[in-house]
XYZ file of C-alpha atoms in Angstrom:
755
model
C 183.489 137.096 67.418
C 184.107 136.201 71.026
C 185.131 132.641 71.843
C 182.701 130.850 74.208
C 183.125 127.616 76.114
C 180.469 125.070 75.217
C 178.015 123.732 77.729
C 177.778 119.949 77.213
C 174.098 120.206 76.304
C 174.129 123.466 74.364
C 174.827 124.265 70.747
C 176.760 127.566 70.540
C 174.794 130.512 69.173
C 176.665 132.907 66.943
C 176.378 136.597 67.607
C 175.176 137.516 64.140
C 172.081 135.351 64.674
C 171.110 137.622 67.514
C 172.088 140.863 65.759
C 169.999 139.993 62.711
C 167.180 138.769 64.959
C 166.815 135.555 63.014
C 163.907 133.390 64.028
C 164.450 129.719 63.249
C 160.906 128.594 62.519
C 160.045 124.970 63.346
C 158.172 123.108 60.667
C 154.709 122.609 62.128
C 152.765 119.787 60.477
C 149.914 120.727 58.173
C 146.595 120.407 59.914
C 143.332 121.099 58.106
C 145.172 122.481 55.112
C 147.311 125.105 56.858
C 150.397 125.239 59.014
C 150.064 125.979 62.707
C 152.898 128.502 62.770
C 153.711 130.199 66.055
C 154.003 133.993 66.159
C 157.174 135.646 64.916
C 158.959 137.329 67.773
C 162.015 139.496 67.703
C 165.323 138.220 68.994
C 164.305 134.571 69.312
C 167.084 132.262 70.362
C 167.745 129.211 68.186
C 166.664 125.967 69.773
C 168.830 124.314 72.362
C 169.958 120.925 71.111
C 171.291 117.829 72.819
C 174.850 117.354 71.597
C 175.095 113.668 72.489
C 171.701 111.913 72.421
C 171.355 109.663 75.440
C 169.540 106.354 75.870
C 167.671 105.032 78.869
C 164.548 106.068 80.805
C 164.038 109.762 80.217
C 161.860 112.747 80.947
C 161.418 114.124 77.434
C 159.984 117.651 77.428
C 158.592 119.851 74.674
C 157.237 123.381 75.040
C 155.780 126.231 73.035
C 158.400 128.540 74.578
C 162.032 128.330 75.677
C 161.677 126.016 78.667
C 165.175 124.735 79.350
C 165.113 126.638 82.637
C 162.917 123.838 84.010
C 165.754 121.341 83.681
C 167.597 122.432 86.831
C 164.520 121.898 89.017
C 163.678 118.544 87.449
C 167.270 117.357 87.893
C 167.218 118.422 91.523
C 163.993 116.543 92.246
C 165.061 113.374 90.455
C 168.161 113.298 92.677
C 166.076 114.080 95.750
C 163.638 111.191 95.230
C 166.204 108.808 93.760
C 164.774 108.413 90.247
C 167.411 107.615 87.644
C 165.950 109.534 84.703
C 167.741 111.451 81.991
C 166.226 114.843 81.249
C 165.969 115.654 77.561
C 164.604 118.820 75.989
C 162.976 118.600 72.570
C 163.774 121.288 69.967
C 162.214 124.669 70.552
C 158.484 125.110 69.853
C 157.880 121.806 68.103
C 154.987 120.514 70.187
C 153.017 119.108 67.263
C 156.022 117.213 65.906
C 156.652 115.967 69.444
C 153.134 114.545 69.704
C 152.703 113.200 66.189
C 156.122 111.917 65.071
C 155.996 108.089 65.311
C 159.787 107.889 65.186
C 160.518 110.719 67.624
C 162.082 110.611 71.064
C 158.767 110.566 73.001
C 157.456 107.626 70.981
C 160.664 105.704 71.768
C 160.623 106.685 75.450
C 159.215 103.420 76.776
C 160.197 103.499 80.444
C 160.173 107.229 81.081
C 157.694 110.104 81.076
C 156.845 112.588 78.328
C 155.997 116.195 79.206
C 154.373 118.971 77.168
C 154.319 122.603 78.351
C 151.828 124.772 76.478
C 151.092 128.496 76.579
C 148.221 129.032 74.163
C 149.136 132.588 73.215
C 152.410 131.354 71.705
C 150.313 130.152 68.761
C 148.285 133.367 68.582
C 148.138 135.598 65.519
C 146.647 138.526 67.430
C 143.862 139.484 67.333
C 142.686 136.297 65.607
C 141.423 134.316 68.601
C 139.128 132.250 66.405
C 142.128 130.843 64.589
C 143.882 130.226 67.894
C 140.851 128.331 69.169
C 141.076 126.074 66.117
C 144.753 125.490 66.914
C 143.869 124.494 70.471
C 141.298 122.003 69.144
C 143.987 120.530 66.899
C 146.273 120.324 69.924
C 143.611 118.432 71.874
C 143.188 116.023 68.973
C 146.955 115.510 68.838
C 146.950 114.585 72.520
C 144.474 111.811 71.762
C 146.715 110.535 68.955
C 149.749 110.645 71.246
C 147.902 108.745 73.981
C 147.388 105.891 71.537
C 150.979 105.810 70.273
C 153.139 106.674 73.300
C 154.326 103.830 75.501
C 155.169 106.271 78.294
C 152.599 108.398 80.147
C 152.173 112.007 79.050
C 152.036 114.957 81.455
C 150.420 118.030 79.871
C 150.983 121.342 81.622
C 148.818 124.251 80.574
C 150.917 127.256 81.525
C 149.516 130.646 82.547
C 148.900 133.343 79.984
C 150.613 136.709 80.182
C 148.653 139.402 82.068
C 147.611 141.134 78.826
C 146.107 137.993 77.276
C 142.339 137.412 77.251
C 141.661 135.633 80.575
C 138.200 134.429 79.571
C 139.552 132.870 76.395
C 142.361 131.236 78.383
C 139.869 129.666 80.783
C 137.694 128.344 77.963
C 140.685 126.774 76.223
C 141.814 125.140 79.471
C 138.346 123.612 79.780
C 138.519 122.444 76.161
C 141.769 120.573 76.733
C 140.597 119.191 80.082
C 137.458 117.767 78.469
C 139.484 116.255 75.621
C 141.850 114.340 77.907
C 139.358 113.422 80.652
C 138.980 109.866 79.360
C 142.624 109.403 78.357
C 144.012 107.283 81.164
C 147.648 107.829 80.130
C 147.414 111.634 79.851
C 147.701 113.646 83.056
C 146.753 117.319 83.048
C 148.270 120.134 85.107
C 146.528 123.522 85.163
C 147.742 126.947 86.316
C 145.299 126.755 89.219
C 146.874 123.537 90.472
C 150.360 125.053 90.299
C 149.245 128.229 92.088
C 147.468 126.229 94.796
C 150.577 124.210 95.652
C 153.421 126.618 94.873
C 152.223 130.221 94.616
C 154.654 132.652 92.990
C 154.169 136.399 93.469
C 155.731 137.337 90.109
C 155.405 134.453 87.656
C 155.834 136.465 84.453
C 159.056 137.894 83.020
C 158.074 140.159 80.105
C 161.661 141.271 79.464
C 163.008 137.712 79.102
C 159.935 136.849 77.046
C 160.789 139.672 74.647
C 164.480 138.805 74.496
C 164.378 135.036 74.204
C 160.778 133.825 74.555
C 161.373 132.842 78.187
C 158.031 133.961 79.621
C 158.457 133.083 83.290
C 160.669 133.981 86.187
C 163.116 131.515 87.713
C 160.708 131.107 90.643
C 157.845 130.063 88.386
C 160.027 127.657 86.421
C 160.898 126.100 89.793
C 157.182 125.789 90.605
C 156.472 124.283 87.195
C 159.322 121.785 87.522
C 158.256 120.788 91.023
C 154.660 120.053 90.014
C 155.912 117.977 87.071
C 158.240 116.097 89.437
C 155.319 115.374 91.789
C 153.331 113.958 88.879
C 156.262 111.747 87.876
C 156.611 110.528 91.455
C 152.907 109.638 91.565
C 153.173 107.904 88.198
C 156.133 105.739 89.125
C 155.434 104.747 92.740
C 152.519 102.572 93.865
C 150.122 104.530 96.075
C 149.978 103.914 99.796
C 146.802 102.306 101.101
C 146.634 102.956 104.859
C 147.148 105.915 107.189
C 147.850 105.052 110.820
C 146.952 108.044 112.997
C 148.024 108.841 116.511
C 145.375 110.477 118.724
C 146.681 112.849 121.419
C 148.153 116.086 119.993
C 147.556 114.667 116.515
C 143.803 114.357 115.973
C 143.189 116.838 118.771
C 145.220 119.137 121.024
C 145.632 117.718 124.498
C 145.855 114.307 126.144
C 142.499 112.630 126.626
C 143.819 110.435 129.460
C 145.001 113.478 131.449
C 142.828 116.389 130.282
C 139.795 114.134 130.083
C 137.882 113.352 126.889
C 135.901 116.562 127.255
C 139.049 118.626 127.885
C 140.807 118.110 124.561
C 140.436 120.763 121.845
C 139.978 120.394 118.095
C 141.802 123.583 117.125
C 141.950 124.852 113.497
C 145.186 122.981 112.605
C 143.798 119.665 113.905
C 140.452 120.278 112.230
C 142.366 120.815 108.991
C 144.237 117.548 109.617
C 141.000 115.649 110.178
C 139.435 117.169 107.058
C 142.517 116.204 105.081
C 142.274 112.618 106.314
C 138.560 112.541 105.581
C 139.368 113.522 101.993
C 141.944 110.727 101.843
C 139.289 108.313 103.113
C 136.910 109.457 100.357
C 139.613 108.678 97.790
C 140.015 105.121 99.056
C 142.692 105.401 101.734
C 142.056 103.219 104.776
C 142.254 105.059 108.079
C 143.403 103.336 111.261
C 144.216 104.432 114.805
C 147.567 103.568 116.363
C 147.713 105.191 119.784
C 149.170 104.612 123.224
C 146.026 105.202 125.223
C 143.131 103.658 127.080
C 140.459 102.502 124.637
C 137.640 103.988 126.737
C 139.244 107.444 126.777
C 139.603 107.507 122.981
C 136.066 106.242 122.368
C 134.671 108.809 124.823
C 136.614 111.584 123.088
C 134.994 110.769 119.763
C 131.579 110.472 121.443
C 131.870 113.794 123.297
C 133.121 115.725 120.241
C 130.532 115.216 117.489
C 131.860 118.376 115.834
C 134.978 116.476 114.750
C 135.069 115.666 111.007
C 136.275 112.106 111.744
C 134.138 109.501 113.479
C 135.010 106.041 114.739
C 133.202 104.447 111.802
C 135.741 106.061 109.456
C 138.461 103.757 110.824
C 138.923 100.315 109.318
C 140.858 99.043 112.361
C 142.634 100.324 115.435
C 145.225 99.418 118.008
C 144.687 101.499 121.139
C 146.871 100.101 123.921
C 150.255 100.584 125.535
C 152.283 98.435 123.141
C 154.989 99.942 120.952
C 154.043 101.657 117.705
C 156.001 99.167 115.554
C 154.213 96.227 117.205
C 150.816 97.854 116.720
C 151.529 98.683 113.080
C 152.486 95.060 112.435
C 149.241 93.934 114.085
C 147.212 96.326 111.930
C 148.956 95.066 108.787
C 148.134 91.494 109.741
C 144.482 92.287 110.457
C 144.028 94.159 107.169
C 146.112 91.582 105.271
C 148.280 94.306 103.789
C 152.020 94.811 103.685
C 153.606 97.348 105.983
C 154.912 99.126 102.901
C 151.269 100.157 102.337
C 151.234 102.210 105.578
C 151.916 105.846 106.453
C 152.199 106.832 110.117
C 151.189 110.347 111.241
C 152.222 111.217 114.794
C 153.142 114.296 116.798
C 156.007 112.542 118.603
C 159.340 112.525 116.693
C 160.677 109.806 119.006
C 157.811 107.461 118.139
C 158.398 108.167 114.442
C 162.098 107.366 114.770
C 161.252 104.079 116.484
C 158.961 103.096 113.609
C 161.507 104.111 110.952
C 164.168 102.016 112.683
C 161.915 98.949 112.827
C 160.174 99.372 109.455
C 162.052 101.688 107.078
C 159.408 101.020 104.423
C 156.837 102.960 106.495
C 156.989 106.765 106.106
C 156.721 108.037 109.672
C 155.597 111.660 109.522
C 156.202 113.730 112.640
C 153.922 116.760 112.597
C 155.583 120.206 112.711
C 156.268 121.617 116.157
C 154.363 124.789 115.187
C 150.715 123.801 114.979
C 149.860 126.399 112.334
C 152.207 124.666 109.866
C 150.282 121.366 109.971
C 147.922 122.057 107.022
C 150.707 123.102 104.629
C 152.892 120.242 105.826
C 150.214 117.702 104.889
C 149.590 119.307 101.477
C 153.249 118.760 100.646
C 153.565 115.121 101.694
C 154.056 113.554 98.267
C 153.098 110.141 99.667
C 149.447 111.290 99.629
C 149.478 112.274 95.935
C 147.162 110.340 93.635
C 146.981 110.878 89.892
C 143.576 109.346 89.447
C 140.977 107.975 91.847
C 139.063 104.964 90.521
C 135.667 103.681 91.588
C 137.514 100.765 93.213
C 139.495 103.257 95.285
C 136.370 105.049 96.503
C 134.725 101.767 97.423
C 137.740 100.354 99.276
C 136.795 101.462 102.835
C 133.327 99.937 102.412
C 134.867 96.756 101.003
C 137.062 96.374 104.068
C 134.030 96.855 106.310
C 132.294 94.095 104.349
C 135.372 91.903 104.751
C 135.112 92.246 108.538
C 131.537 90.981 108.284
C 132.736 88.021 106.200
C 135.374 87.214 108.798
C 132.751 87.196 111.542
C 130.536 84.962 109.417
C 133.475 82.642 108.756
C 134.116 82.212 112.473
C 130.473 81.299 113.050
C 130.281 78.773 110.167
C 130.563 75.070 110.964
C 133.135 74.502 108.194
C 134.924 76.301 105.389
C 132.637 74.619 102.863
C 129.557 75.876 104.722
C 131.042 79.369 104.865
C 131.843 79.468 101.144
C 128.402 78.117 100.318
C 126.787 80.827 102.448
C 128.690 83.581 100.646
C 126.732 83.007 97.418
C 129.836 83.965 95.456
C 129.446 85.370 91.952
C 132.416 85.624 89.561
C 132.222 87.458 86.235
C 135.145 87.088 83.801
C 135.049 89.236 80.660
C 137.318 91.204 78.279
C 138.664 94.395 79.844
C 136.727 97.548 78.886
C 138.795 100.753 78.447
C 137.341 102.273 81.623
C 139.074 99.585 83.710
C 142.580 100.351 82.439
C 143.537 102.450 85.475
C 142.345 99.772 87.912
C 144.114 97.093 85.875
C 147.396 98.985 86.227
C 146.752 99.313 89.975
C 146.356 95.558 90.278
C 149.697 94.893 88.588
C 151.349 97.361 90.956
C 149.674 96.248 94.170
C 149.009 92.521 93.910
C 151.766 90.416 95.409
C 150.523 87.081 96.718
C 148.426 85.648 93.867
C 150.661 87.019 91.119
C 152.505 84.508 88.938
C 155.337 86.840 87.813
C 154.884 90.153 89.755
C 155.566 92.112 86.563
C 154.529 95.724 87.282
C 152.922 97.691 84.476
C 151.685 101.233 84.015
C 148.520 102.152 82.145
C 150.656 103.038 79.129
C 152.430 99.675 79.264
C 149.155 97.735 79.302
C 147.602 99.875 76.607
C 150.627 99.437 74.322
C 150.669 95.681 74.925
C 146.998 95.266 74.046
C 147.143 97.584 71.030
C 150.036 95.578 69.632
C 147.537 92.784 68.993
C 149.838 90.279 70.654
C 147.914 89.933 73.915
C 144.400 89.842 75.352
C 143.160 90.855 78.773
C 140.341 89.454 80.902
C 139.141 91.133 84.073
C 137.518 89.404 87.039
C 134.676 90.995 89.033
C 133.597 89.275 92.253
C 130.634 89.804 94.579
C 128.804 87.922 97.346
C 125.912 88.429 99.737
C 127.887 90.973 101.777
C 128.716 93.192 98.815
C 131.003 93.470 95.832
C 134.755 92.969 95.757
C 134.928 95.043 92.592
C 137.531 94.368 89.927
C 139.527 91.872 91.942
C 141.563 89.990 89.355
C 142.931 90.010 85.821
C 144.645 87.822 83.248
C 146.767 88.866 80.276
C 147.505 86.036 77.855
C 148.839 85.355 74.377
C 147.682 82.760 71.884
C 150.562 80.668 70.540
C 150.923 77.911 67.976
C 149.612 75.193 70.278
C 149.008 76.811 73.666
C 147.703 79.826 75.521
C 150.621 81.478 77.309
C 149.764 83.392 80.484
C 151.600 86.703 80.696
C 149.895 88.014 83.843
C 147.690 86.207 86.348
C 146.739 88.090 89.492
C 143.989 88.189 92.090
C 143.517 90.599 94.983
C 144.189 89.079 98.383
C 140.641 89.872 99.543
C 139.290 87.302 97.054
C 141.828 84.531 97.721
C 140.917 81.156 99.121
C 137.366 81.200 97.719
C 137.896 79.397 94.436
C 138.065 82.479 92.230
C 141.590 81.659 91.018
C 140.413 78.180 90.016
C 137.595 79.627 87.905
C 140.105 81.979 86.250
C 142.440 79.163 85.211
C 139.490 77.042 84.096
C 138.304 79.918 81.879
C 141.654 79.978 80.095
C 141.393 76.207 79.613
C 137.971 76.647 78.017
C 139.313 79.368 75.696
C 142.181 77.083 74.659
C 139.689 74.329 73.842
C 137.518 76.710 71.813
C 140.548 77.761 69.767
C 141.778 74.217 69.217
C 144.917 74.730 71.317
C 146.497 71.883 73.243
C 147.523 73.514 76.501
C 147.592 76.456 78.886
C 151.101 77.514 79.951
C 151.686 79.376 83.213
C 155.142 80.695 84.088
C 155.945 81.256 87.752
C 158.723 83.655 88.765
C 159.481 83.709 92.467
C 159.320 86.960 94.434
C 159.396 87.763 98.131
C 155.623 87.483 98.546
C 154.095 85.377 95.775
C 154.508 81.923 97.325
C 150.675 81.576 97.495
C 150.677 81.620 93.687
C 153.122 78.696 93.630
C 151.050 76.770 96.178
C 147.991 77.248 93.994
C 149.742 76.076 90.817
C 151.195 73.041 92.562
C 147.858 72.169 94.150
C 146.055 72.031 90.803
C 148.772 70.341 88.734
C 152.187 69.622 90.264
C 152.729 66.854 87.711
C 152.762 69.449 84.894
C 155.653 71.454 86.381
C 159.085 71.827 84.744
C 162.081 74.101 85.305
C 162.820 76.824 82.743
C 165.892 78.786 83.799
C 165.058 80.731 86.947
C 161.322 80.199 86.414
C 158.936 77.278 86.705
C 156.656 76.366 83.804
C 153.307 74.685 84.335
C 151.924 73.303 81.053
C 148.353 72.218 81.735
C 146.532 70.232 79.019
C 143.603 72.353 77.822
C 141.019 69.753 78.814
C 142.553 69.390 82.274
C 142.674 73.164 82.815
C 139.068 73.617 81.703
C 137.951 71.100 84.339
C 139.750 72.662 87.333
C 137.438 73.177 90.308
C 137.965 74.302 93.879
C 138.277 71.879 96.784
C 138.325 73.985 99.984
C 140.996 71.868 101.694
C 143.400 71.981 98.737
C 144.699 75.533 99.059
C 144.691 77.215 102.479
C 143.927 80.909 102.604
C 147.344 82.651 102.627
C 148.397 84.726 105.573
C 149.483 88.316 105.119
C 153.151 89.047 104.765
C 153.522 92.493 106.319
C 157.174 93.185 105.882
C 158.101 92.804 102.247
C 158.290 95.754 99.880
C 156.101 95.784 96.775
C 157.276 98.749 94.764
C 159.281 98.398 91.578
C 160.823 101.776 92.375
C 161.953 101.767 95.996
C 160.248 104.394 98.144
C 162.414 103.806 101.194
C 164.984 106.437 100.261
C 162.357 109.128 99.616
C 162.352 111.433 102.619
C 158.722 112.488 102.576
C 158.927 114.341 105.890
C 161.994 116.323 104.771
C 160.231 117.366 101.565
C 157.134 118.483 103.481
C 159.176 120.374 106.061
C 162.119 121.797 104.130
C 161.045 121.846 100.486
C 157.445 122.983 100.468
C 157.951 126.591 99.338
C 159.498 127.925 96.161
C 162.039 129.868 98.191
C 163.194 126.662 99.883
C 163.297 124.775 96.593
C 165.349 127.476 94.874
C 167.757 127.631 97.789
C 168.356 123.871 97.860
C 168.423 123.350 94.101
C 171.065 126.028 93.528
C 173.401 125.291 96.441
C 175.495 122.753 94.528
C 178.389 124.949 93.454
C 179.956 124.474 90.026
C 183.761 124.093 90.192
C 185.809 126.832 88.567
C 187.442 125.766 85.318
C 190.364 128.151 85.729
C 193.095 127.483 88.267
C 193.962 131.204 88.426
C 192.584 133.057 91.450
C 189.534 135.181 90.621
C 190.069 138.917 90.250
C 187.974 140.656 92.931
C 185.505 143.465 92.133
C 186.694 147.075 92.179
C 183.415 148.939 92.581
C 179.981 148.609 94.131
C 178.509 147.816 90.714
C 181.010 145.028 90.065
C 180.403 143.645 93.553
C 176.650 143.561 92.839
C 177.224 141.854 89.497
C 179.576 139.258 91.019
C 176.918 138.449 93.622
C 174.212 138.057 90.951
C 176.439 135.867 88.764
C 177.442 133.723 91.723
C 173.798 133.072 92.618
C 172.679 132.300 89.086
C 175.693 130.161 88.151
C 176.191 128.513 91.576
C 179.876 129.419 91.442
C 181.876 130.738 94.379
C 183.629 133.110 93.976
C 183.203 134.932 90.672
C 186.042 137.125 89.380
C 185.459 140.176 87.248
C 187.379 138.669 84.291
C 185.727 135.225 84.422
C 183.827 134.447 81.241
C 180.120 133.773 81.797
C 180.147 130.707 79.545
C 183.345 129.320 81.077
C 181.530 129.340 84.437
C 178.751 127.127 83.103
C 176.427 129.786 81.733
C 174.401 129.269 78.575
C 172.220 131.323 76.276
C 168.953 131.002 78.195
C 170.628 131.817 81.481
C 172.125 134.896 79.832
C 168.633 136.056 78.887
C 167.487 135.533 82.465
C 170.496 137.490 83.667
C 169.600 140.504 81.506
C 166.033 140.312 82.782
C 167.353 140.201 86.353
C 169.454 143.320 85.720
C 166.424 145.181 84.436
C 164.473 144.182 87.545
C 167.219 144.857 90.107
C 169.105 147.787 88.542
C 166.549 149.280 86.179
C 168.970 148.836 83.249
C 167.710 147.407 79.954
C 170.452 145.875 77.820
C 170.264 144.119 74.467
C 171.616 140.646 73.737
C 174.523 142.287 71.895
C 176.262 142.682 75.240
C 176.242 138.890 75.655
C 177.638 137.947 72.250
C 179.415 141.096 71.129
C 182.475 140.862 73.369
C 184.082 138.766 76.090
C 181.148 138.408 78.493
C 182.650 139.137 81.915
C 181.584 141.127 84.947
C 184.076 143.851 84.001
C 182.662 144.161 80.462
C 179.113 144.007 81.719
C 179.799 146.782 84.233
C 181.183 148.945 81.420
C 178.104 148.283 79.317
C 175.850 149.252 82.226
C 177.786 152.446 82.896
C 177.693 153.334 79.202
C 173.960 152.696 79.131
C 173.500 154.923 82.164
C 175.425 157.696 80.416
C 173.347 157.277 77.239
C 170.096 157.584 79.155
C 171.253 160.286 81.587
C 169.622 163.710 81.525
C 171.341 167.103 81.602
C 171.362 167.288 85.397
C 172.968 163.840 85.690
C 175.612 164.823 83.133
C 176.389 167.948 85.110
C 176.705 165.949 88.333
C 179.078 163.419 86.707
C 181.238 166.165 85.219
C 181.406 167.919 88.572
C 182.509 164.676 90.217
C 185.241 164.122 87.616
C 186.465 167.718 87.847
C 186.742 167.425 91.626
C 189.248 164.560 91.392
C 192.924 165.219 92.005
C 195.538 164.116 89.465
C 196.633 161.326 91.807
C 193.013 160.062 92.164
C 192.599 160.104 88.378
C 195.825 158.093 87.878
C 194.696 155.580 90.522
C 191.279 155.126 88.905
C 192.806 154.670 85.458
C 195.246 152.103 86.820
C 192.430 150.145 88.447
C 190.387 150.291 85.266
C 193.256 148.838 83.263
C 193.822 146.147 85.865
C 197.342 147.270 86.710
C 196.719 148.152 90.333
C 196.013 145.675 93.097
C 192.524 145.592 94.505
């Protein structure tokens, strides 16, 4: 048997396994009295295993097919966006074990992301679609179980069926799974339609590799699949942006309203698409603002004279239309909206303006539109900063809430005193246990709230769900409204009951509700709960961050005498009776000012080059080119032996591209160059597509797998399949050779002659 170098992450596969076509069947758990066994396929590869299990935040992936080809794309994207995740592949076709094993890797993956890739037909016992439908129902039920047990979020990718599979059945099963996970806040679904919409691939299926090693997709489709998963992970682990600042001239319309006149500008198809895109963002809760060097009258007239534009002035929460610099205007907008600058995205046609903003505020993604207008729509679709996993009712109501806040501010300026203003608001505060439907919003609050946040601990939906299901903590949510409208779910408290005190884990309140006594009612509620339970105190721990000084001012204003130092934190231990009696005195705690410059994200977004991704990495061709350009160093110090024929030159070029090795010699072993079993299957599929030659896996494991040996196998296969006319032509060619030409060819074949 040939000797192969081991890839660090691959268990070697012995040749006789392939020759005997052994299928290593995973043990599927018994469901409803029978095993959900996948179909038996010829020439299945044994599962790829992790040689040295690794610890730390991970992307743990399981699939119903051989999916290790996705790892290269995921690794590339994690480097690109700066996420320090290990990528771990679960054993082959063990999806049910993956979802249901309480001691498995996904259950232990607390700070990472779990991924499941499912192709329904892999469970099919054709033509028994009824049984397959039952299996899909069991799968949907398993997803619900996993959502309750996993600490990490779960991304479920429904992968496309092969062309011969029943398309109607596939669609119905996709709908079944989508309905099952619709209310699971920690499960995020990806469908084939979503993948095709973002990253279309002309030839997604690879029937030859599917037959050889159960690798059903082409390298291009695996790249698309990996990219969509990476986008979901990015959206899961970065707080969403809140505000888009839009330039006007040559951004919202083509032309300059101050020179061409308001009636002279044109809303061409690319700009109409941009406006429609921003209108969709507005509907999902993004605040729109204008940030333009212009005369106010010209901009207002342009909107008035172009009613056909999708955007209207009432869609904008605020604007700065003047001749000040873009950084200065962005800072002014942040102050007016009482939001940090790290909540903003700038969209502008002028690269110089974008560079100025990036230099002043690196936390603001400054997106310069493509120079070619027709690329604008696709550019925007591939700005990951706009991705949202889930849109809550609070998100949809946010633009209206900010409009209401402007009315409150006007009323506040007209009131004789702060007390009169607060009295006129007719404030209503409702504090109650958190219902499951508010989990997504609760996670948003932990990610976004900075000023009235005692510890600024950021939590995902999975984190909160796991904490509450442990039975060690309780959660109260705070809904606020007044005569101008509702603030929505504006605050939350997570607390634990101890031996003699309630201990506050999380205490946060949205900045739009600060300074109106809501925080006082929240703390008083905890005091009342402590009294009801016979506990002596309420303990609040304060951990300083860059922006939560208002929380400290509040704690000190209600009970400075109860403060003590505990390591790097401050502990406020309020007697239960004292806490229950806390009320708001308007002069005690001034309304905090916004702090525009400080970052809020637990995972820094500053190093993510959103514009580069949208410009240079928005197509599968671009992604494949960039993700395979990191060449693998040659293990051998000997110079590579160059190819001797057109066929060997073609094979060297194919190997070089697939292995990312430059150059490839004809005697270099495939596995020594970093190849592995799944890549070998893809190579054979590539040869069938490019050269029309179908080879078995014996060529991979039956001898030293080199370009020279592969070329011989191809030539032998061509001879075996040649017809009488081809034989005659080959014989004629051989007979026409001189003795000297024959000796030269034989010498080259044996490697004795220089190339």
